[in-house]
Phi, psi and omega in degrees: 000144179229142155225143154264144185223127161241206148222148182306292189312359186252014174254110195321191176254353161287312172288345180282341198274316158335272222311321178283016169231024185233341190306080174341130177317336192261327177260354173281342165283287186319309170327301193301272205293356162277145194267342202255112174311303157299358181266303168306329175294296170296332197278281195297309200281330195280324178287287196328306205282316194253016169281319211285312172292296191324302178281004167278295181339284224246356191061064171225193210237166205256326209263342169262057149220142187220132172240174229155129188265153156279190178301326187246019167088336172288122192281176187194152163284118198250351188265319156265094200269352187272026186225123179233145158201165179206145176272149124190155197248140166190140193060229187265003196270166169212133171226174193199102153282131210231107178228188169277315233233160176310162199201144159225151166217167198203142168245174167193152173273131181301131176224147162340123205260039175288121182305340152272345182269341189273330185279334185296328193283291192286144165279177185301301178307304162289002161288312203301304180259054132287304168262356172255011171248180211265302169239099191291331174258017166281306177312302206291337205269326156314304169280333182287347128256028152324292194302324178309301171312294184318308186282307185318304145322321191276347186045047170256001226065175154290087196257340193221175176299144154286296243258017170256002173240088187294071203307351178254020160247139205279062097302232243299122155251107176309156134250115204221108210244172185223111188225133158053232205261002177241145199226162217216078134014102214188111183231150181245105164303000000 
C-alpha cells in the first residue's frame, strides 16, 4: 500500500489540461456539466492525480486506465480490477491511497472535538482517549478519520452508526500522518 498527499493549487494549468484529456467518459460528462467550479476542480484533479500514481505505481499508460464507482459510490479501477484506490480531499489538500487489497483513506482539517459530536460518533474507548489527551481535536479528528477510511475500504457507505466502530481496537490497523493543520488516515482490508 502507498499513499500520496498533495496540494490541488501546486498543479499548473499544463498539467490540469493532461489531466482533462485521460478523464474517463463518465467523469468528463460530470466535469462539463457542474456549474460549481470546486466540484470541477476537484472531479479533474482527484482523477488525473490518481490516473497519474497508478500509472507510475503498476508501469501502465495513463490512457489504459479506467475507473468507474459501485452502487455505493466507492471508485474502482475497472480497468486492472486487481489495483484498488481511494480518494479524498479537504481544503487545498488531496490524498489518494493505491493498494493490491481494498483501501479507504480520508483527509480532514483538525476540527473541534465537540462533545455532542463526540458522544454521538465515539464508542467509550475513544471518548476516553479523546478526553484524556492534551489535544482532544487533534485526537477527534484523528479517529474521525480512521473511521472514514475503514467504511471506505469496506466500500458500503455510511451503512451502520460510526460510534459501533471502535478505531482503538488493535485488530485495525491504521496508517495515520499529520502535515500542517490537517491528518490523514489511511486503512488496508
Amino acid at each position: 500500500m502507498k499513499y500520496y498527499i498533495t496540494k490541488m493549487s501546486g498543479f499548473s494549468e499544463e498539467k490540469q489540461r493532461e489531466f482533462f484529456s485521460f478523464l474517463d467518459k463518465e467523469k468528463k460528462a460530470e466535469y462539463l456539466s457542474s456549474s460549481n467550479e470546486n466540484r470541477k476542480k476537484s472531479i479533474l484533479l482527484s482523477q488525473g492525480f490518481a490516473k497519474e500514481k497508478i500509472a507510475e505505481d503498476y508501469s501502465l499508460e495513463k490512457k489504459d486506465i479506467i475507473f468507474s464507482v459501485t452502487p455505493f459510490g466507492k471508485p474502482y479501477c475497472k480497468s486492472h480490477g486487481e489495483i484498488y484506490f481511494s480518494l479524498s480531499h479537504s481544503g487545498d489538500f488531496l490524498a489518494l491511497a493505491v493498494s493490491d487489497k481494498d483501501v479507504g483513506i480520508d483527509i480532514e482539517k483538525i476540527r473541534e472535538a465537540k462533545e455532542n459530536l463526540v458522544n454521538r460518533v465515539c464508542c467509550k474507548n475513544e471518548k476516553d482517549e479523546i478526553f484524556s489527551s492534551d489535544k482532544p481535536d487533534t485526537e477527534f479528528t484523528k479517529i474521525w478519520t480512521r473511521k472514514e477510511a475503514y467504511l471506505k475500504a469496506l466500500g458500503t457507505g455510511i451503512d451502520r452508526e460510526l460510534i459501533t466502530i471502535d478505531t482503538t481496537d488493535e485488530k485495525l490497523k491504521f496508517t495515520t500522518e499529520i502535515t500542517e493543520n490537517f491528518i490523514v488516515s489511511v486503512f488496508c482490508l
